[in-house]
């Protein structure tokens, strides 16, 4: 901080405790600091990108300054020679060019001693290897105000080099035969995409990295979407798009050649989900899977229709693909019935629930299209499977056979009907077995016994027991048919539960209990 030559040094000595006895004195000295190059200062430029543990510079001009510190008032500097050294890159450049050539000492006049590594001289040639040491810029020559070479006074020992400077002026390299990709998969043509990042199958970059390719999208040979980096940049369109590499750059903006790339065959972009319509059942229902008498075939099937709508440009989309049906039962057990979906060419899908035990279920239905990644439409169905008929219990049934001399007989018939999910209707019907297709045999086709007080008639032939099904009681009065006549009367208890079809319309499980009574009238 002081010029060379005579001076006075003022010295103060004191105890460690700062007590009494401090002493002061002065000392005559002569300063003789040596002149030196304090360093090479990097002033900055394009870059400053951190990658691989290094800060990378390049893609634009880089500015530097040599900082001499001269103590001798009689000495001035007029020029300094600098040289850059770096490892050879894959593209042949081994050092920065400051204007005198790669690896050649460059004369910097001054002061100030500023110099530049122009992009125009280094572009495409200089690229450091991140596994090595980067660039070193050193002072190799010093000249005084008269132009005399005084390097021996400074070199070696009195100059400080700039070390560990990582530079990259080379864009990514694309070898011949490179293919275009979406999310790492080569575009062959004929595919459908909904989104994805576009890339290259092969590309080399030894420097800063961060490769970003950019493409031109064409339809029928004309560019319709320039500067495309992802599928997201493309509007929906049918199997019409072709891509060609427009440019490929690294994180410093160094651009590589766009040649050598195979142009893709046409592909499509589809972001429109499948239309999922006609989903049955709607809402949570008690579902009778077999509504036609216990044949073991699910007449009531979960169903939905899938159709792939036209794209926004009016062209057909990728088409609908697989459907899935994954659900849980009342205990939370996951059930995958995807393999049980029965599709057809029209998109009508059915799922047979008959294979499931009686339980509560919620299934999530999903249908995908053929885009990558697939667009998905979904719906949910819930139902309680019920294939069990109601149960009936007769507390006081009529006798099976009886002989009567009375003009009429009244039988109180009591009982109950039960079902786990509820009863929709219960009827007691009194039928005439003698007038049926097989005399004396109870058949549901037997006619009802006429109502009245005449021979063989009844006071009522149909009793609606629905309201008090859990404990019903009715009186059936039968009038004498004739003397020495046998009359066969059939009592049908017809109980229906609350089960429905997938459309929600009542399709109950039905239990018909038959009581046959033979009366000998004397």
Coordinates of C-alpha atoms in Angstrom, one line a residue:
X1 CA 0.0 0.0 0.0
X2 CA 3.1 2.3 0.2
X3 CA 5.5 3.3 -2.5
X4 CA 9.0 2.0 -2.5
X5 CA 11.7 4.0 -0.9
X6 CA 12.6 5.5 2.6
X7 CA 9.9 5.7 5.2
X8 CA 9.2 5.6 8.9
X9 CA 7.6 2.8 10.7
X10 CA 5.8 3.7 13.9
X11 CA 5.8 0.8 16.4
X12 CA 3.6 0.5 19.6
X13 CA 4.3 -2.3 22.0
X14 CA 2.1 -3.1 24.9
X15 CA 1.4 -6.0 27.4
X16 CA -1.1 -8.6 26.6
X17 CA -3.3 -7.3 29.5
X18 CA -3.1 -3.7 28.2
X19 CA -1.7 -2.6 31.5
X20 CA 0.9 0.1 32.3
X21 CA 4.3 0.0 30.6
X22 CA 3.2 0.5 26.9
X23 CA 6.1 1.7 24.8
X24 CA 6.3 3.5 21.5
X25 CA 9.1 4.0 19.1
X26 CA 9.8 4.7 15.4
X27 CA 12.0 2.8 13.0
X28 CA 13.5 4.0 9.8
X29 CA 12.8 1.5 7.0
X30 CA 13.2 1.3 3.2
X31 CA 10.4 -0.4 1.3
X32 CA 11.5 -2.5 -1.7
X33 CA 8.4 -4.3 -3.0
X34 CA 8.8 -6.1 -6.3
X35 CA 6.7 -5.3 -9.3
X36 CA 4.3 -8.2 -10.3
X37 CA 1.3 -9.3 -12.3
X38 CA -1.3 -9.6 -9.6
X39 CA -3.6 -11.7 -11.8
X40 CA -5.9 -12.1 -14.7
X41 CA -9.4 -11.1 -13.9
X42 CA -12.4 -12.7 -15.8
X43 CA -14.8 -9.9 -16.4
X44 CA -17.6 -12.2 -17.5
X45 CA -19.6 -12.8 -20.7
X46 CA -22.2 -15.2 -21.9
X47 CA -22.8 -18.2 -19.7
X48 CA -22.5 -18.7 -16.0
X49 CA -24.4 -22.0 -16.3
X50 CA -23.6 -24.5 -13.5
X51 CA -23.3 -28.1 -14.7
X52 CA -21.3 -31.1 -13.6
X53 CA -19.8 -29.1 -10.7
X54 CA -18.4 -26.4 -12.9
X55 CA -19.5 -22.9 -14.0
X56 CA -19.5 -22.9 -17.8
X57 CA -18.9 -19.9 -20.1
X58 CA -19.4 -19.6 -23.8
X59 CA -21.9 -18.9 -26.4
X60 CA -20.8 -15.3 -26.6
X61 CA -17.7 -13.0 -26.2
X62 CA -15.7 -13.5 -23.0
X63 CA -13.8 -10.5 -21.5
X64 CA -10.7 -10.5 -19.4
X65 CA -8.2 -8.0 -17.8
X66 CA -4.6 -8.3 -16.8
X67 CA -3.9 -6.6 -13.5
X68 CA -0.2 -5.4 -13.1
X69 CA 0.9 -3.9 -9.7
X70 CA 4.0 -1.7 -10.2
X71 CA 5.8 -0.3 -7.2
X72 CA 8.6 1.3 -9.2
X73 CA 7.6 4.9 -10.0
X74 CA 10.1 4.8 -12.9
X75 CA 8.5 1.7 -14.6
X76 CA 5.6 1.7 -17.0
X77 CA 4.2 -1.3 -19.0
X78 CA 3.1 -1.0 -22.6
X79 CA 2.1 -4.6 -23.5
X80 CA 1.6 -8.0 -22.1
X81 CA 1.5 -11.3 -23.9
X82 CA -1.1 -13.9 -22.8
X83 CA -1.8 -17.4 -23.8
X84 CA -4.7 -19.8 -23.2
X85 CA -4.1 -23.5 -22.7
X86 CA -6.8 -26.2 -22.5
X87 CA -7.3 -29.8 -23.3
X88 CA -8.1 -30.8 -26.9
X89 CA -11.9 -31.0 -27.5
X90 CA -13.7 -33.5 -29.6
X91 CA -13.8 -30.8 -32.3
X92 CA -10.1 -30.1 -32.5
X93 CA -9.9 -26.8 -30.6
X94 CA -7.4 -27.0 -27.7
X95 CA -7.4 -23.4 -26.5
X96 CA -9.2 -20.1 -26.8
X97 CA -8.4 -17.7 -29.6
X98 CA -8.0 -14.1 -28.6
X99 CA -7.4 -12.9 -32.1
X100 CA -3.9 -14.4 -32.8
X101 CA -4.9 -18.0 -33.4
X102 CA -5.6 -21.1 -31.2
X103 CA -2.9 -21.7 -28.7
X104 CA -0.8 -18.6 -29.9
X105 CA 0.5 -15.9 -27.6
X106 CA -1.7 -12.8 -27.9
X107 CA -0.4 -9.3 -27.5
X108 CA -2.4 -7.0 -25.2
X109 CA -1.5 -3.3 -25.2
X110 CA -2.4 -0.9 -22.5
X111 CA -3.0 0.2 -19.9
X112 CA -5.7 -0.9 -19.4
X113 CA -4.8 -4.4 -20.4
X114 CA -8.1 -5.8 -21.5
X115 CA -8.7 -8.5 -24.1
X116 CA -11.6 -10.6 -25.4
X117 CA -12.1 -14.2 -26.6
X118 CA -14.7 -13.4 -29.4
X119 CA -17.4 -15.9 -30.1
X120 CA -16.8 -15.5 -33.8
X121 CA -13.2 -16.9 -33.5
X122 CA -14.1 -19.7 -31.1
X123 CA -17.5 -20.8 -32.2
X124 CA -17.6 -24.5 -33.1
X125 CA -13.9 -25.2 -32.0
X126 CA -13.4 -24.9 -28.2
X127 CA -15.1 -27.2 -25.8
X128 CA -13.7 -28.3 -22.4
X129 CA -13.9 -31.8 -21.1
X130 CA -15.8 -31.6 -17.7
X131 CA -13.7 -34.5 -16.4
X132 CA -10.5 -32.5 -16.7
X133 CA -9.2 -29.1 -15.5
X134 CA -10.6 -26.6 -17.9
X135 CA -8.7 -23.7 -19.3
X136 CA -5.7 -21.9 -17.9
X137 CA -4.8 -18.4 -19.1
X138 CA -1.2 -17.3 -18.3
X139 CA 1.0 -14.2 -18.8
X140 CA 3.9 -15.3 -21.1
X141 CA 5.5 -11.9 -21.9
X142 CA 5.8 -8.4 -20.3
X143 CA 7.1 -5.3 -22.1
X144 CA 8.0 -1.8 -20.6
X145 CA 7.1 1.6 -21.9
X146 CA 9.9 1.5 -24.5
X147 CA 8.8 -1.9 -25.8
X148 CA 11.7 -3.7 -24.1
X149 CA 11.0 -7.3 -23.1
X150 CA 11.3 -7.4 -19.4
X151 CA 9.6 -10.8 -19.0
X152 CA 12.5 -12.1 -17.0
X153 CA 11.7 -9.7 -14.2
X154 CA 8.2 -11.1 -13.9
X155 CA 8.4 -14.7 -15.1
X156 CA 8.6 -17.0 -13.4
X157 CA 7.2 -16.3 -9.9
X158 CA 5.7 -12.9 -10.2
X159 CA 2.6 -13.7 -12.3
X160 CA -0.7 -15.3 -11.3
X161 CA -2.6 -17.3 -13.9
X162 CA -6.3 -17.7 -14.3
X163 CA -7.1 -21.4 -13.8
X164 CA -10.1 -23.7 -13.9
X165 CA -12.1 -21.7 -16.5
X166 CA -14.5 -24.0 -18.2
X167 CA -15.6 -22.8 -21.7
X168 CA -17.8 -24.3 -24.3
X169 CA -18.3 -22.8 -27.8
X170 CA -19.4 -26.0 -29.5
X171 CA -23.0 -27.0 -30.1
X172 CA -24.2 -30.6 -29.7
X173 CA -23.2 -32.9 -32.5
X174 CA -25.8 -35.1 -34.3
X175 CA -24.4 -38.1 -36.1
X176 CA -25.9 -39.4 -39.4
X177 CA -28.9 -41.7 -39.0
X178 CA -30.2 -40.0 -35.8
X179 CA -33.9 -40.6 -35.3
X180 CA -36.5 -38.3 -33.7
X181 CA -38.1 -39.6 -30.5
X182 CA -40.9 -38.9 -28.1
X183 CA -40.0 -39.6 -24.5
X184 CA -37.2 -41.8 -25.6
X185 CA -39.2 -43.9 -28.1
X186 CA -38.4 -43.5 -31.9
X187 CA -41.2 -42.1 -34.0
X188 CA -41.8 -44.7 -36.6
X189 CA -44.9 -43.3 -38.2
X190 CA -48.6 -44.1 -37.6
X191 CA -48.4 -43.5 -33.9
X192 CA -50.7 -41.2 -31.9
X193 CA -49.4 -38.9 -29.1
X194 CA -51.2 -36.8 -26.6
X195 CA -48.1 -35.2 -25.0
X196 CA -44.4 -35.9 -24.6
X197 CA -41.0 -34.4 -25.0
X198 CA -39.3 -34.5 -28.3
X199 CA -35.7 -35.7 -28.5
X200 CA -33.0 -37.3 -30.6
X201 CA -31.9 -40.9 -30.5
X202 CA -28.2 -40.0 -30.6
X203 CA -26.5 -36.8 -29.8
X204 CA -23.0 -36.0 -28.4
X205 CA -22.2 -33.0 -26.1
X206 CA -18.9 -32.9 -24.1
X207 CA -19.3 -29.5 -22.6
X208 CA -22.0 -27.7 -20.6
X209 CA -24.8 -30.2 -21.6
X210 CA -28.5 -29.4 -21.4
X211 CA -29.3 -30.4 -24.9
X212 CA -32.5 -28.9 -26.3
X213 CA -33.6 -29.9 -29.8
X214 CA -36.2 -27.8 -31.7
X215 CA -38.2 -29.1 -34.7
X216 CA -40.3 -27.9 -37.6
X217 CA -43.7 -29.7 -37.9
X218 CA -45.0 -30.1 -41.5
X219 CA -48.2 -31.3 -43.0
X220 CA -48.1 -32.3 -46.6
X221 CA -44.6 -30.9 -47.0
X222 CA -45.4 -27.4 -45.7
X223 CA -44.2 -26.2 -42.3
X224 CA -47.3 -25.5 -40.1
X225 CA -45.7 -25.3 -36.6
X226 CA -42.1 -24.0 -36.3
X227 CA -40.0 -24.1 -33.1
X228 CA -41.6 -27.2 -31.7
X229 CA -40.0 -28.7 -28.6
X230 CA -42.8 -31.0 -27.2
X231 CA -45.9 -32.6 -28.4
X232 CA -47.7 -30.1 -26.3
X233 CA -46.7 -27.4 -28.9
X234 CA -48.7 -29.2 -31.6
X235 CA -52.5 -28.7 -32.1
X236 CA -54.7 -31.8 -32.4
X237 CA -54.5 -33.3 -35.9
X238 CA -54.9 -36.7 -37.6
X239 CA -52.1 -38.9 -39.0
X240 CA -50.5 -36.0 -40.8
X241 CA -47.6 -34.5 -38.9
X242 CA -43.9 -34.9 -39.9
X243 CA -41.0 -33.5 -37.9
X244 CA -37.6 -32.3 -39.1
X245 CA -34.9 -31.1 -36.8
X246 CA -34.6 -27.3 -36.9
X247 CA -31.8 -26.8 -34.4
X248 CA -30.2 -28.3 -31.4
X249 CA -28.5 -26.1 -28.7
X250 CA -26.9 -26.5 -25.4
X251 CA -27.5 -24.5 -22.2
X252 CA -25.1 -21.8 -23.4
X253 CA -27.0 -21.4 -26.6
X254 CA -24.3 -23.0 -28.8
X255 CA -26.1 -24.5 -31.8
X256 CA -25.2 -27.7 -33.5
X257 CA -25.9 -28.8 -37.0
X258 CA -29.4 -29.8 -37.9
X259 CA -28.4 -32.2 -40.6
X260 CA -28.2 -36.0 -40.5
X261 CA -31.6 -36.5 -38.9
X262 CA -34.2 -38.9 -40.4
X263 CA -37.5 -37.1 -41.0
X264 CA -40.4 -38.8 -39.3
X265 CA -43.2 -40.6 -41.1
X266 CA -46.6 -39.0 -40.4
X267 CA -48.1 -39.3 -36.9
X268 CA -51.1 -37.9 -35.1
X269 CA -51.9 -35.8 -32.0
X270 CA -55.0 -36.8 -30.1
X271 CA -55.9 -35.1 -26.7
X272 CA -59.6 -35.8 -26.9
X273 CA -60.8 -38.5 -24.4
X274 CA -63.1 -41.3 -25.4
X275 CA -66.8 -40.6 -25.0
X276 CA -68.2 -42.9 -22.3
X277 CA -72.0 -43.0 -22.5
X278 CA -74.9 -45.1 -21.5
X279 CA -73.3 -46.2 -18.2
X280 CA -75.6 -48.5 -16.3
X281 CA -76.4 -48.8 -13.5
X282 CA -76.9 -45.2 -12.5
X283 CA -76.8 -44.5 -8.7
X284 CA -76.5 -47.3 -6.1
X285 CA -79.1 -50.0 -6.8
X286 CA -79.9 -53.4 -5.5
X287 CA -79.1 -55.5 -8.6
X288 CA -80.6 -58.8 -9.5
X289 CA -78.0 -60.1 -12.0
X290 CA -80.3 -63.0 -13.1
X291 CA -83.8 -61.9 -13.7
X292 CA -85.2 -64.8 -15.7
X293 CA -85.4 -67.6 -13.2
X294 CA -82.0 -68.7 -12.0
X295 CA -80.3 -69.9 -15.2
X296 CA -76.9 -68.6 -14.1
X297 CA -76.7 -66.1 -16.9
X298 CA -76.4 -62.5 -16.1
X299 CA -79.2 -60.9 -17.9
X300 CA -78.6 -57.6 -16.0
X301 CA -75.1 -56.6 -16.9
X302 CA -73.1 -53.5 -16.1
X303 CA -72.8 -51.8 -19.5
X304 CA -71.3 -48.7 -21.1
X305 CA -70.6 -47.5 -24.6
X306 CA -67.2 -46.2 -25.7
X307 CA -66.7 -44.1 -28.8
X308 CA -63.8 -42.1 -30.0
X309 CA -65.0 -38.6 -31.1
X310 CA -63.5 -36.7 -34.1
X311 CA -60.6 -34.4 -33.4
X312 CA -60.8 -30.7 -33.3
X313 CA -59.7 -30.6 -37.0
X314 CA -62.5 -33.0 -37.9
X315 CA -60.4 -36.0 -38.6
X316 CA -60.8 -39.4 -36.9
X317 CA -58.9 -39.9 -33.6
X318 CA -56.7 -42.7 -32.4
X319 CA -59.7 -45.0 -31.6
X320 CA -60.8 -46.4 -28.3
X321 CA -58.7 -49.2 -26.8
X322 CA -58.9 -51.3 -23.6
X323 CA -61.4 -50.9 -20.8
X324 CA -60.8 -51.6 -17.2
X325 CA -63.1 -52.3 -14.3
X326 CA -61.5 -52.2 -10.8
X327 CA -63.5 -52.0 -7.7
X328 CA -63.9 -52.8 -4.0
X329 CA -66.4 -54.8 -2.1
X330 CA -68.0 -53.8 1.2
X331 CA -64.9 -55.0 3.1
X332 CA -62.6 -52.9 1.0
X333 CA -61.1 -55.9 -1.0
X334 CA -59.9 -54.8 -4.4
X335 CA -61.4 -56.7 -7.3
X336 CA -60.2 -56.4 -10.9
X337 CA -62.7 -57.5 -13.5
X338 CA -61.0 -55.9 -16.4
X339 CA -60.5 -59.2 -18.1
X340 CA -64.2 -59.9 -17.8
X341 CA -65.3 -56.9 -19.9
X342 CA -66.9 -58.1 -23.2
X343 CA -66.5 -55.4 -25.9
X344 CA -67.7 -55.4 -29.4
X345 CA -66.9 -53.4 -32.6
X346 CA -69.6 -50.8 -31.9
X347 CA -68.0 -49.9 -28.6
X348 CA -70.8 -51.5 -26.5
X349 CA -69.1 -53.0 -23.4
X350 CA -70.7 -55.3 -20.9
X351 CA -69.5 -56.7 -17.6
X352 CA -71.0 -59.8 -16.1
X353 CA -71.5 -59.3 -12.3
X354 CA -73.0 -62.8 -11.9
X355 CA -69.6 -64.2 -11.0
X356 CA -69.5 -62.1 -7.9
X357 CA -70.9 -63.1 -4.5
X358 CA -73.7 -61.2 -3.0
X359 CA -72.1 -58.1 -1.6
X360 CA -71.9 -54.3 -2.0
X361 CA -69.6 -53.2 -4.8
X362 CA -68.3 -50.0 -6.3
X363 CA -66.4 -50.3 -9.6
X364 CA -64.4 -47.6 -11.4
X365 CA -64.8 -48.0 -15.1
X366 CA -62.2 -46.6 -17.5
X367 CA -61.7 -46.6 -21.2
X368 CA -58.5 -45.4 -22.9
X369 CA -57.8 -44.4 -26.5
X370 CA -54.7 -45.4 -28.5
X371 CA -52.7 -42.2 -28.0
X372 CA -49.5 -42.2 -25.9
X373 CA -50.0 -41.5 -23.1
X374 CA -53.6 -42.6 -23.4
X375 CA -56.5 -40.2 -22.9
X376 CA -58.9 -41.8 -20.4
X377 CA -62.6 -41.5 -19.8
X378 CA -64.0 -42.8 -16.6
X379 CA -67.2 -43.5 -14.7
X380 CA -68.2 -45.2 -11.5
X381 CA -71.0 -47.7 -10.8
X382 CA -72.3 -49.0 -7.5
X383 CA -74.6 -51.8 -6.7
X384 CA -75.7 -54.4 -4.1
X385 CA -75.9 -57.9 -5.7
X386 CA -79.1 -59.7 -4.7
X387 CA -79.9 -63.0 -6.3
X388 CA -81.6 -64.6 -3.2
X389 CA -85.4 -65.0 -3.2
X390 CA -87.4 -63.9 -0.2
X391 CA -88.1 -66.5 2.5
X392 CA -91.7 -67.3 3.7
X393 CA -92.8 -68.8 6.9
X394 CA -96.3 -70.2 7.6
X395 CA -97.3 -70.2 11.2
X396 CA -100.8 -71.5 10.6
X397 CA -101.2 -73.1 7.2
X398 CA -104.5 -74.8 6.1
X399 CA -104.5 -78.6 6.4
X400 CA -103.4 -80.7 3.4
X401 CA -106.6 -82.9 3.5
X402 CA -109.9 -82.5 5.3
X403 CA -113.4 -83.8 5.3
X404 CA -116.2 -81.3 5.9
X405 CA -120.0 -81.4 6.3
X406 CA -120.3 -77.7 6.8
X407 CA -121.7 -75.3 4.3
X408 CA -118.4 -73.4 4.3
X409 CA -115.0 -73.4 6.0
X410 CA -112.8 -70.4 7.1
X411 CA -109.1 -70.9 7.5
X412 CA -107.0 -68.2 9.2
X413 CA -103.7 -68.2 7.4
X414 CA -100.8 -66.6 9.2
X415 CA -97.2 -66.2 8.4
X416 CA -94.4 -63.8 7.4
X417 CA -92.0 -62.9 4.5
X418 CA -88.5 -61.7 4.9
X419 CA -85.6 -60.5 2.6
X420 CA -82.2 -59.0 3.4
X421 CA -82.8 -55.9 1.2
X422 CA -86.6 -55.5 1.4
X423 CA -89.9 -56.6 0.0
X424 CA -91.6 -55.0 -2.9
X425 CA -94.8 -57.1 -2.9
X426 CA -96.5 -60.2 -1.4
X427 CA -99.8 -61.7 -2.6
X428 CA -101.8 -64.7 -1.5
X429 CA -103.8 -66.0 -4.4
X430 CA -106.4 -68.8 -4.2
X431 CA -106.5 -70.9 -7.3
X432 CA -108.7 -73.8 -8.6
X433 CA -106.5 -76.8 -9.2
X434 CA -109.4 -78.8 -10.6
X435 CA -109.8 -76.3 -13.5
X436 CA -106.1 -76.2 -14.4
X437 CA -104.2 -78.0 -17.1
X438 CA -103.4 -80.9 -14.7
X439 CA -106.5 -81.6 -12.5
X440 CA -105.5 -81.8 -8.9
X441 CA -102.1 -80.4 -9.4
X442 CA -101.2 -76.8 -8.2
X443 CA -100.0 -74.7 -11.1
X444 CA -99.4 -71.0 -11.4
X445 CA -101.6 -71.1 -14.6
X446 CA -104.6 -72.4 -12.6
X447 CA -107.4 -70.0 -12.6
X448 CA -108.4 -68.0 -9.5
X449 CA -111.4 -69.5 -7.7
X450 CA -114.3 -67.1 -8.3
X451 CA -115.3 -64.8 -5.6
X452 CA -118.8 -65.3 -4.1
X453 CA -120.9 -67.5 -1.8
X454 CA -121.8 -70.0 -4.5
X455 CA -120.7 -73.6 -4.7
X456 CA -116.9 -73.9 -4.4
X457 CA -116.4 -70.1 -4.4
X458 CA -114.3 -68.0 -1.9
X459 CA -114.8 -64.8 -0.1
X460 CA -111.6 -63.4 -1.7
X461 CA -109.2 -64.9 -4.1
X462 CA -106.3 -62.3 -4.0
X463 CA -104.9 -60.8 -0.8
X464 CA -102.3 -58.1 -0.9
X465 CA -100.0 -58.8 2.0
X466 CA -97.3 -56.3 1.1
X467 CA -98.0 -53.8 3.9
X468 CA -97.8 -56.4 6.7
X469 CA -95.6 -59.0 5.0
X470 CA -93.4 -59.4 8.1
X471 CA -96.4 -60.8 10.0
X472 CA -99.6 -61.2 7.9
X473 CA -102.9 -62.8 8.9
X474 CA -105.8 -63.4 6.5
X475 CA -109.1 -65.4 6.7
X476 CA -110.0 -67.4 3.6
X477 CA -113.6 -68.7 3.5
X478 CA -114.4 -71.5 1.1
X479 CA -118.1 -72.4 0.3
X480 CA -119.2 -75.9 -0.1
X481 CA -118.9 -77.1 -3.6
X482 CA -121.4 -80.0 -3.4
X483 CA -122.3 -83.2 -1.7
X484 CA -119.8 -86.0 -2.0
X485 CA -117.5 -83.8 -4.0
X486 CA -113.8 -83.4 -3.7
X487 CA -112.4 -79.9 -4.2
X488 CA -108.6 -79.2 -4.6
X489 CA -107.7 -75.6 -3.5
X490 CA -104.2 -74.1 -4.0
X491 CA -102.9 -71.2 -2.0
X492 CA -100.0 -69.4 -3.7
X493 CA -97.9 -67.0 -1.7
X494 CA -96.0 -64.9 -4.2
X495 CA -93.2 -62.8 -2.6
X496 CA -91.0 -60.4 -4.6
X497 CA -88.0 -58.4 -3.2
X498 CA -86.8 -54.9 -4.3
X499 CA -84.1 -56.0 -6.7
X500 CA -83.9 -54.2 -10.0
X501 CA -82.2 -54.5 -13.4
X502 CA -79.3 -52.2 -14.3
X503 CA -81.8 -49.7 -15.6
X504 CA -83.3 -49.3 -12.2
X505 CA -86.6 -50.9 -13.1
X506 CA -88.0 -53.5 -10.7
X507 CA -86.8 -57.0 -11.6
X508 CA -87.2 -58.8 -8.3
X509 CA -86.2 -62.2 -7.1
X510 CA -89.5 -64.0 -6.7
X511 CA -90.4 -66.9 -4.3
X512 CA -93.7 -68.7 -4.8
X513 CA -94.8 -70.9 -2.0
X514 CA -97.6 -73.3 -2.7
X515 CA -100.1 -74.8 -0.1
X516 CA -102.4 -77.6 -1.5
X517 CA -105.6 -78.4 0.3
X518 CA -108.0 -81.2 -0.7
X519 CA -111.5 -80.9 0.7
X520 CA -114.0 -83.8 0.7
X521 CA -117.5 -82.3 1.0
X522 CA -120.0 -84.6 2.5

